[in-house]
């Protein structure tokens, strides 16, 4: 009976890129369970209850439709995660005639669509979609299991039913500012694990600013040697070697997350100007800077050397960045004369394109001759976003008043700034990127990103206070259309994530707006 079902589904789904089934063959009574009661974040497009449950057993197999040995990326990832999650090994096999385990049907690892359908039966879990979909669906499954594990009675059962799911936006990102304070490779990986669980697919790394240059550039070694040697408050700073960066890129790629590198310019460049005096118009070296003011530095727009510098930096980073975007910053260049700013942006976007990347910039950069399909990141001025749209750019929504993870929750917050707003957990969630800017059309909104600026936090532990729980809300703002979300429903689901956030060692801010449900199982 079981085998017939799998064979049928194979025929039925043969045109679909991936499908997965977990097969367990127990005959015992299954506890009744409701899939729609599991507080999944972001909320899926639809959840249908079948009222029974799938039993997690030690001997499950993941079956896939690749050639033997070819389901590398997605299968390896799921196998590794399964062990961490359940303690059990997962066998991975190409689908043969008589499967007894998990099934994954796939054509290739390069599919980019996030949409998936997951059918959880009593004996089989089957996922339809491409490789990316498979990993997104697996994150839903992981979340369900983590939530079920909070209760001894449910910990080995997955409620049966069907989840059909599709993100509202193609781009769902967070940003880590590793310049104001340096974050280690391990810290970045920890962050990647968390955003993967909530189905973000981009991580933007703010790799340079006045206080520190954090990525090795082989042709300009003093950028990191000197420019990476401190941080806000005067600590020792640090930097990623190109090997470190590649490791981060790979770790993210394994989770189907794309890294967006940012070198902020022509302002926010004091660390570079302190490392190479010849980059300054007056040829004089600048002092390293450990304060938190902005807008006082600029590259020298008139010097030829500036563009050699850009070409080297953008070239070296692009060569080790598989993702499509290169972010040139472009914000708060208060000491760059306006006409010079335009000259600079125009040259920078050309260099970025020459190195095969799509230019991305903070919303000010739409003043330049930006190419069609470049990406404007809206943080400050709505007119800058619509100006970008008029030039054919796509917009990523990061309005500081709603989406800045470094804004304090309220006046009592331990960390954070409040120049844009206080953003409590409700305000961070309860907004619609599609209606936020008048005249900005949905089809030109690529997605949303929640940036974490790190002037006030010096490591991931401190950052967790600002990141959580708001990050979960941004995951849902990016994934679930506004018509399907409400604060009332979301805050109840969020309340149930507390004990497993704790279990994973995340020190989140216990907002009084949420009626937190902590569980006795939680450490
Ligand atoms: C503004 S947002 C900045 C950053 C600061 C941040 C602090 C943006 C493009 N520029 O340089 O770190 O505010 O909230």
Coordinates of C-alpha atoms and ligand atoms in Angstrom, one line a residue:
X1 CA 0.0 0.0 0.0
X2 CA 2.8 2.4 1.0
X3 CA 4.9 1.6 -2.0
X4 CA 2.0 2.0 -4.4
X5 CA 1.4 5.5 -3.0
X6 CA 5.0 6.5 -3.5
X7 CA 5.1 5.1 -7.1
X8 CA 1.9 6.9 -7.9
X9 CA 3.3 10.2 -6.6
X10 CA 6.4 9.7 -8.6
X11 CA 4.4 9.5 -11.8
X12 CA 2.2 12.3 -10.7
X13 CA 5.0 14.6 -9.8
X14 CA 7.5 13.6 -12.4
X15 CA 7.3 17.0 -14.0
X16 CA 7.9 18.7 -10.7
X17 CA 11.4 19.4 -9.6
X18 CA 11.5 18.1 -6.1
X19 CA 9.3 16.0 -3.9
X20 CA 10.2 14.4 -0.7
X21 CA 8.7 11.7 1.4
X22 CA 9.7 10.4 4.8
X23 CA 8.5 6.9 5.2
X24 CA 8.0 5.3 8.6
X25 CA 6.4 1.9 8.8
X26 CA 4.9 1.7 12.3
X27 CA 1.4 0.3 12.7
X28 CA 0.7 1.7 16.2
X29 CA -2.0 4.2 17.1
X30 CA -1.0 7.7 16.1
X31 CA -1.9 10.5 18.5
X32 CA -4.4 12.9 17.1
X33 CA -2.8 16.2 16.3
X34 CA -3.5 19.5 14.6
X35 CA -1.0 20.8 12.1
X36 CA -2.8 24.2 12.0
X37 CA -2.2 24.6 15.7
X38 CA 1.6 24.5 15.2
X39 CA 2.7 28.2 15.5
X40 CA 4.8 28.3 12.3
X41 CA 6.7 31.6 11.6
X42 CA 6.5 32.9 8.9
X43 CA 2.9 31.9 8.5
X44 CA 2.5 29.6 5.5
X45 CA 0.0 30.4 2.7
X46 CA -2.2 27.5 3.7
X47 CA -2.3 24.6 6.2
X48 CA -4.8 21.8 6.0
X49 CA -5.3 19.5 8.9
X50 CA -5.5 15.7 8.5
X51 CA -5.8 15.1 12.2
X52 CA -3.3 12.3 12.7
X53 CA 0.5 12.2 13.1
X54 CA 3.7 10.9 11.5
X55 CA 6.1 9.1 13.9
X56 CA 9.8 10.1 13.9
X57 CA 11.7 6.9 14.0
X58 CA 15.4 6.2 14.2
X59 CA 15.6 4.4 10.8
X60 CA 14.2 6.9 8.2
X61 CA 15.6 7.3 4.8
X62 CA 15.7 10.3 2.5
X63 CA 14.9 9.2 -1.1
X64 CA 15.7 11.4 -4.0
X65 CA 15.3 11.4 -7.7
X66 CA 18.9 12.4 -8.6
X67 CA 21.4 10.1 -10.1
X68 CA 23.1 8.0 -7.4
X69 CA 25.4 10.3 -5.4
X70 CA 24.2 13.4 -7.1
X71 CA 21.9 15.0 -4.6
X72 CA 24.7 16.7 -2.8
X73 CA 23.9 20.1 -1.5
X74 CA 20.3 19.8 -0.3
X75 CA 20.6 16.1 0.8
X76 CA 23.8 16.6 2.8
X77 CA 22.3 19.6 4.5
X78 CA 19.1 17.8 5.5
X79 CA 21.0 14.8 6.7
X80 CA 23.2 16.9 8.9
X81 CA 20.3 18.9 10.3
X82 CA 18.2 15.8 10.9
X83 CA 20.9 14.3 13.1
X84 CA 21.1 17.5 15.1
X85 CA 17.4 17.8 15.4
X86 CA 16.4 14.2 16.2
X87 CA 19.6 12.5 17.2
X88 CA 19.0 10.0 14.4
X89 CA 21.0 9.2 11.3
X90 CA 19.1 9.7 8.0
X91 CA 20.0 7.4 5.1
X92 CA 20.1 9.1 1.8
X93 CA 19.3 7.0 -1.3
X94 CA 18.2 7.5 -4.9
X95 CA 14.6 6.4 -5.2
X96 CA 14.3 2.8 -6.2
X97 CA 11.3 0.6 -6.5
X98 CA 10.9 -0.3 -2.9
X99 CA 11.6 2.7 -0.7
X100 CA 11.4 2.6 3.0
X101 CA 12.2 6.2 4.1
X102 CA 12.2 9.9 3.1
X103 CA 11.8 10.7 -0.6
X104 CA 13.1 13.7 -2.5
X105 CA 12.5 14.0 -6.2
X106 CA 14.7 16.5 -7.9
X107 CA 16.1 17.7 -11.2
X108 CA 18.9 19.9 -10.0
X109 CA 20.5 21.9 -7.3
X110 CA 20.2 25.2 -9.1
X111 CA 16.5 25.9 -8.9
X112 CA 15.8 29.2 -7.2
X113 CA 12.1 29.1 -6.3
X114 CA 11.1 29.0 -2.7
X115 CA 7.5 27.7 -3.2
X116 CA 6.8 24.3 -1.8
X117 CA 4.0 21.9 -1.0
X118 CA 4.6 19.5 1.9
X119 CA 2.3 16.6 2.4
X120 CA 2.7 15.0 5.8
X121 CA 1.0 11.7 5.9
X122 CA 1.1 9.0 8.7
X123 CA 3.8 7.1 6.9
X124 CA 5.3 9.5 4.4
X125 CA 6.3 13.1 4.2
X126 CA 6.5 14.4 0.6
X127 CA 7.8 17.7 -0.6
X128 CA 7.2 19.1 -4.0
X129 CA 9.3 21.9 -5.5
X130 CA 12.9 22.5 -6.5
X131 CA 16.1 22.2 -4.5
X132 CA 15.6 25.6 -2.8
X133 CA 12.0 24.7 -2.1
X134 CA 13.1 21.5 -0.5
X135 CA 15.4 23.3 1.9
X136 CA 12.8 25.9 2.7
X137 CA 10.2 23.2 3.3
X138 CA 12.7 21.3 5.5
X139 CA 13.0 24.5 7.6
X140 CA 9.3 24.4 8.1
X141 CA 9.6 20.8 9.1
X142 CA 12.5 21.6 11.5
X143 CA 10.4 24.3 13.1
X144 CA 7.5 22.0 13.6
X145 CA 9.7 19.4 15.1
X146 CA 11.4 21.9 17.4
X147 CA 8.0 23.2 18.6
X148 CA 6.7 19.6 19.1
X149 CA 9.8 18.8 21.1
X150 CA 8.8 21.3 23.7
X151 CA 6.3 18.9 25.0
X152 CA 7.2 15.4 26.1
X153 CA 3.9 14.0 24.8
X154 CA 4.3 15.3 21.3
X155 CA 8.1 15.3 20.8
X156 CA 8.3 12.4 18.4
X157 CA 5.2 13.2 16.3
X158 CA 4.6 15.5 13.4
X159 CA 0.9 16.4 12.9
X160 CA -0.4 15.3 9.5
X161 CA -1.7 17.6 6.8
X162 CA -0.7 19.6 3.8
X163 CA 1.2 22.9 3.8
X164 CA 1.3 25.0 0.6
X165 CA 3.6 27.9 0.9
X166 CA 5.0 30.7 -1.2
X167 CA 6.8 33.9 -0.2
X168 CA 5.3 37.3 -1.0
X169 CA 8.8 38.7 -1.8
X170 CA 11.7 37.3 -3.6
X171 CA 14.3 39.1 -1.4
X172 CA 14.1 38.5 2.4
X173 CA 17.2 39.7 4.1
X174 CA 19.0 40.8 7.2
X175 CA 22.1 42.9 7.4
X176 CA 25.0 42.6 9.8
X177 CA 27.3 45.6 10.3
X178 CA 30.6 43.9 11.0
X179 CA 32.4 47.2 10.7
X180 CA 31.4 49.2 13.8
X181 CA 32.1 46.1 15.8
X182 CA 33.7 43.1 14.3
X183 CA 31.8 39.8 14.4
X184 CA 33.7 36.5 13.9
X185 CA 33.1 33.9 11.3
X186 CA 31.5 31.7 13.9
X187 CA 29.2 34.4 15.0
X188 CA 28.1 35.1 11.4
X189 CA 27.5 31.4 10.9
X190 CA 25.3 31.3 14.1
X191 CA 23.3 34.2 12.6
X192 CA 23.0 32.4 9.3
X193 CA 21.6 29.3 11.1
X194 CA 18.9 31.4 12.7
X195 CA 17.9 33.3 9.6
X196 CA 17.7 30.1 7.6
X197 CA 15.2 28.7 10.1
X198 CA 12.9 31.6 9.4
X199 CA 13.4 31.4 5.6
X200 CA 15.4 34.5 4.9
X201 CA 17.4 34.1 1.7
X202 CA 19.8 37.1 1.7
X203 CA 22.5 38.2 4.2
X204 CA 23.9 41.6 3.6
X205 CA 27.4 42.1 5.1
X206 CA 28.3 45.8 5.8
X207 CA 32.1 45.2 5.4
X208 CA 33.5 48.6 5.6
X209 CA 32.8 51.9 7.4
X210 CA 34.6 54.7 9.1
X211 CA 35.5 52.5 12.1
X212 CA 36.9 49.4 10.3
X213 CA 37.7 47.7 7.1
X214 CA 36.8 44.0 7.5
X215 CA 37.6 42.2 4.3
X216 CA 41.1 41.3 3.0
X217 CA 41.9 43.0 -0.3
X218 CA 45.1 41.4 -1.5
X219 CA 46.2 44.4 -3.7
X220 CA 45.6 46.9 -0.8
X221 CA 46.8 45.0 2.3
X222 CA 46.9 47.9 4.6
X223 CA 43.1 48.2 4.5
X224 CA 42.8 45.4 6.9
X225 CA 46.2 45.5 8.5
X226 CA 45.7 49.0 9.7
X227 CA 42.1 49.8 8.8
X228 CA 40.8 46.6 10.5
X229 CA 42.7 47.1 13.7
X230 CA 40.1 48.7 15.8
X231 CA 36.4 49.3 16.2
X232 CA 33.9 51.5 18.0
X233 CA 35.1 52.0 21.6
X234 CA 38.7 51.2 20.7
X235 CA 38.6 47.4 20.8
X236 CA 40.9 45.3 18.7
X237 CA 38.6 45.0 15.7
X238 CA 39.4 42.2 13.2
X239 CA 38.7 41.2 9.6
X240 CA 37.8 38.4 7.4
X241 CA 40.5 36.9 5.2
X242 CA 39.3 36.1 1.7
X243 CA 39.3 32.4 2.8
X244 CA 37.0 33.4 5.8
X245 CA 34.7 35.2 3.5
X246 CA 34.5 32.2 1.2
X247 CA 33.7 30.0 4.1
X248 CA 30.8 32.3 5.1
X249 CA 29.6 32.4 1.5
X250 CA 29.6 28.6 1.3
X251 CA 28.0 28.2 4.7
X252 CA 25.2 30.5 3.6
X253 CA 24.9 28.8 0.2
X254 CA 24.5 25.4 1.8
X255 CA 21.4 26.9 3.4
X256 CA 20.3 28.6 0.1
X257 CA 21.2 32.0 1.4
X258 CA 23.0 34.5 -0.8
X259 CA 25.6 36.9 0.6
X260 CA 25.4 40.6 -0.5
X261 CA 28.8 42.3 0.2
X262 CA 28.8 46.0 0.9
X263 CA 31.7 48.4 0.6
X264 CA 30.3 51.7 1.7
X265 CA 31.5 54.7 -0.3
X266 CA 32.3 57.5 -1.1
X267 CA 31.4 58.5 2.5
X268 CA 31.8 56.1 5.5
X269 CA 35.4 55.5 4.3
X270 CA 37.6 56.8 7.1
X271 CA 39.2 53.3 7.7
X272 CA 40.4 53.3 4.1
X273 CA 41.5 56.9 4.2
X274 CA 43.5 56.1 7.4
X275 CA 45.2 53.1 5.7
X276 CA 46.2 54.8 2.5
X277 CA 47.0 58.6 2.7
X278 CA 47.1 58.8 -1.1
X279 CA 43.3 58.2 -1.2
X280 CA 42.7 61.6 0.4
X281 CA 42.5 64.7 -1.8
X282 CA 45.2 66.3 0.4
X283 CA 47.3 63.2 0.5
X284 CA 47.4 63.2 4.3
X285 CA 46.7 60.2 6.4
X286 CA 43.6 60.2 8.6
X287 CA 43.4 59.0 12.2
X288 CA 41.6 55.7 12.9
X289 CA 38.1 56.5 14.3
X290 CA 36.4 54.7 17.2
X291 CA 33.4 57.1 17.7
X292 CA 29.9 56.8 16.2
X293 CA 29.4 60.0 14.3
X294 CA 28.6 59.6 10.6
X295 CA 29.0 61.7 7.4
X296 CA 32.5 63.2 7.9
X297 CA 34.6 61.2 5.4
X298 CA 34.8 60.9 1.7
X299 CA 37.0 59.3 -1.0
X300 CA 38.6 61.8 -3.4
X301 CA 36.3 61.9 -6.4
X302 CA 38.9 63.7 -8.6
X303 CA 41.8 61.3 -8.3
X304 CA 42.4 58.6 -10.8
X305 CA 43.8 56.4 -8.0
X306 CA 40.3 56.3 -6.4
X307 CA 38.9 54.4 -9.4
X308 CA 41.9 52.0 -9.5
X309 CA 41.1 51.4 -5.8
X310 CA 37.4 50.8 -6.6
X311 CA 38.3 48.5 -9.5
X312 CA 40.7 46.4 -7.3
X313 CA 38.3 46.2 -4.3
X314 CA 35.2 45.5 -6.3
X315 CA 37.0 43.1 -8.6
X316 CA 38.5 41.0 -5.7
X317 CA 35.3 40.8 -3.8
X318 CA 33.2 40.1 -6.8
X319 CA 35.5 37.2 -7.8
X320 CA 34.6 35.4 -4.5
X321 CA 31.0 36.4 -4.4
X322 CA 28.6 34.0 -6.3
X323 CA 25.5 36.2 -5.6
X324 CA 24.3 38.7 -8.1
X325 CA 24.6 41.9 -6.1
X326 CA 27.4 44.3 -5.1
X327 CA 26.3 47.0 -2.6
X328 CA 28.2 50.2 -2.9
X329 CA 26.6 52.0 0.1
X330 CA 26.4 55.6 -1.1
X331 CA 24.6 56.8 2.1
X332 CA 25.3 59.9 4.2
X333 CA 28.1 61.3 2.0
X334 CA 27.6 64.7 3.6
X335 CA 31.1 66.0 2.8
X336 CA 31.1 64.9 -0.8
X337 CA 29.9 67.9 -3.0
X338 CA 26.7 66.9 -4.8
X339 CA 28.1 67.1 -8.3
X340 CA 31.1 65.0 -7.3
X341 CA 28.8 62.5 -5.6
X342 CA 27.0 61.9 -8.9
X343 CA 30.3 61.5 -10.8
X344 CA 31.4 59.0 -8.2
X345 CA 28.2 56.9 -8.2
X346 CA 28.2 56.8 -12.0
X347 CA 31.7 55.5 -12.2
X348 CA 31.2 53.0 -9.3
X349 CA 28.1 51.5 -11.0
X350 CA 30.1 51.0 -14.2
X351 CA 32.9 49.3 -12.4
X352 CA 30.4 47.0 -10.5
X353 CA 28.8 46.0 -13.8
X354 CA 32.2 45.5 -15.4
X355 CA 32.8 42.9 -12.7
X356 CA 29.6 41.1 -13.6
X357 CA 27.5 42.3 -10.6
X358 CA 24.2 44.2 -10.2
X359 CA 24.7 47.5 -8.4
X360 CA 22.8 47.9 -5.1
X361 CA 23.0 51.0 -2.9
X362 CA 21.2 52.9 -0.1
X363 CA 18.4 55.0 -1.4
X364 CA 20.5 58.2 -2.0
X365 CA 22.4 56.4 -4.8
X366 CA 19.3 56.7 -7.1
X367 CA 20.5 60.2 -7.8
X368 CA 23.1 58.7 -10.1
X369 CA 22.7 57.1 -13.6
X370 CA 21.8 53.8 -12.1
X371 CA 21.1 50.9 -14.5
X372 CA 17.7 49.3 -15.0
X373 CA 17.3 46.5 -12.4
X374 CA 19.9 47.9 -10.0
X375 CA 18.6 47.8 -6.4
X376 CA 17.8 50.7 -4.2
X377 CA 17.7 50.0 -0.5
X378 CA 15.1 52.3 1.0
X379 CA 16.1 53.4 4.5
X380 CA 15.4 57.1 4.7
X381 CA 13.8 59.2 1.9
X382 CA 10.7 57.9 0.1
X383 CA 11.3 60.1 -2.9
X384 CA 14.7 58.4 -3.4
X385 CA 12.9 55.1 -3.7
X386 CA 10.3 56.3 -6.2
X387 CA 13.1 58.1 -8.1
X388 CA 14.9 54.7 -8.3
X389 CA 11.6 53.1 -9.5
X390 CA 11.4 55.7 -12.3
X391 CA 14.9 54.7 -13.4
X392 CA 13.9 51.1 -13.6
X393 CA 15.5 50.1 -10.3
X394 CA 14.0 47.5 -7.9
X395 CA 13.5 48.5 -4.3
X396 CA 14.4 46.7 -1.1
X397 CA 12.4 48.1 1.8
X398 CA 14.4 48.8 5.0
X399 CA 12.6 51.9 6.4
X400 CA 14.6 52.9 9.5
X401 CA 11.4 53.7 11.4
X402 CA 10.1 50.2 11.0
X403 CA 12.9 47.8 10.0
X404 CA 16.0 48.9 11.7
X405 CA 17.1 46.2 14.2
X406 CA 19.4 48.6 16.0
X407 CA 16.5 50.9 17.1
X408 CA 15.7 50.6 20.7
X409 CA 12.4 49.0 21.7
X410 CA 11.6 51.8 24.1
X411 CA 13.4 54.3 26.3
X412 CA 14.4 51.6 28.8
X413 CA 16.2 49.4 26.2
X414 CA 19.7 48.3 27.2
X415 CA 21.3 48.5 23.7
X416 CA 20.4 50.4 20.5
X417 CA 19.9 53.9 19.2
X418 CA 16.6 55.8 18.7
X419 CA 17.4 58.5 16.1
X420 CA 14.7 57.1 13.8
X421 CA 12.2 55.7 16.2
X422 CA 11.6 53.4 19.1
X423 CA 10.5 50.1 17.4
X424 CA 8.7 47.8 19.7
X425 CA 7.8 44.3 18.7
X426 CA 4.4 45.3 17.4
X427 CA 5.6 48.3 15.3
X428 CA 8.4 46.2 13.8
X429 CA 5.8 43.7 12.6
X430 CA 2.7 45.7 11.9
X431 CA 3.4 47.5 8.6
X432 CA 3.0 46.7 5.0
X433 CA 6.0 47.2 2.7
X434 CA 3.6 47.4 -0.3
X435 CA 1.7 50.4 1.1
X436 CA 4.6 52.1 2.9
X437 CA 5.6 54.5 0.1
X438 CA 3.0 56.2 -2.0
X439 CA 3.5 55.6 -5.7
X440 CA 5.9 52.7 -5.2
X441 CA 4.4 49.7 -7.0
X442 CA 4.4 46.2 -5.7
X443 CA 6.1 44.8 -8.8
X444 CA 9.1 47.1 -8.2
X445 CA 9.5 46.0 -4.6
X446 CA 12.1 43.2 -4.6
X447 CA 11.6 42.6 -0.9
X448 CA 12.6 43.6 2.6
X449 CA 15.7 43.7 4.7
X450 CA 16.2 44.3 8.4
X451 CA 19.6 45.8 9.0
X452 CA 21.5 45.5 12.3
X453 CA 23.9 48.4 12.8
X454 CA 26.3 47.6 15.6
X455 CA 27.5 50.9 17.1
X456 CA 26.0 49.8 20.5
X457 CA 26.6 46.0 20.4
X458 CA 30.0 44.4 20.4
X459 CA 29.2 40.7 19.9
X460 CA 26.4 38.3 19.0
X461 CA 25.2 37.9 22.5
X462 CA 24.6 41.6 22.9
X463 CA 23.2 41.7 19.4
X464 CA 20.6 39.0 20.3
X465 CA 18.8 41.5 22.5
X466 CA 18.1 43.7 19.4
X467 CA 17.7 40.9 16.9
X468 CA 15.2 38.8 18.9
X469 CA 12.3 38.6 18.8
X470 CA 12.0 41.3 16.1
X471 CA 13.8 39.2 13.5
X472 CA 10.9 36.6 13.5
X473 CA 8.5 39.4 12.7
X474 CA 10.6 40.6 9.7
X475 CA 10.7 37.0 8.4
X476 CA 6.9 37.1 8.3
X477 CA 6.7 40.7 6.9
X478 CA 8.9 39.4 4.0
X479 CA 7.2 36.1 3.5
X480 CA 3.5 36.4 4.3
X481 CA 1.3 38.9 2.4
X482 CA -0.1 41.6 4.7
X483 CA -3.7 40.5 4.0
X484 CA -2.9 37.1 5.7
X485 CA -1.3 38.6 8.8
X486 CA -2.4 40.3 12.0
X487 CA -0.6 41.3 15.1
X488 CA -3.1 39.4 17.2
X489 CA -2.5 36.1 15.6
X490 CA 1.2 36.6 15.1
X491 CA 1.9 37.6 18.7
X492 CA 0.2 34.4 19.9
X493 CA 2.5 32.3 17.6
X494 CA 5.5 34.3 18.7
X495 CA 4.7 33.7 22.3
X496 CA 5.2 29.9 21.6
X497 CA 8.7 30.4 20.1
X498 CA 10.2 31.6 23.4
X499 CA 11.2 28.3 24.9
X500 CA 12.9 27.0 21.9
X501 CA 14.7 30.3 21.3
X502 CA 15.9 29.8 24.9
X503 CA 16.8 26.2 24.2
X504 CA 18.9 27.3 21.3
X505 CA 20.7 29.8 23.6
X506 CA 19.2 32.9 22.1
X507 CA 18.8 35.7 24.7
X508 CA 15.8 37.5 23.4
X509 CA 14.2 40.6 24.7
X510 CA 11.1 39.6 26.6
X511 CA 8.8 42.3 25.3
X512 CA 5.8 43.0 27.6
X513 CA 3.6 43.2 24.5
X514 CA 3.8 39.4 24.1
X515 CA 2.2 36.9 26.5
X516 CA 5.3 34.6 26.5
X517 CA 4.7 30.9 26.9
X518 CA 7.7 29.3 28.4
X519 CA 7.8 25.6 28.8
X520 CA 9.1 23.4 31.6
X521 CA 11.2 21.7 29.0
X522 CA 13.1 24.8 28.3
X523 CA 16.5 25.2 29.8
Ligands
LIG1 C1 22.4 55.4 9.6 S1 21.3 53.6 7.5 C2 23.3 54.8 8.8 C3 24.4 54.0 9.4 C4 24.2 54.0 10.9 C5 22.8 53.9 11.3 C6 22.5 53.8 12.8 C7 22.4 54.1 6.8 C8 22.3 53.8 5.4 N1 23.3 54.8 7.4 O1 25.6 54.4 9.1 O2 25.0 52.9 11.5 O3 22.1 55.0 10.8 O4 21.2 53.5 13.1

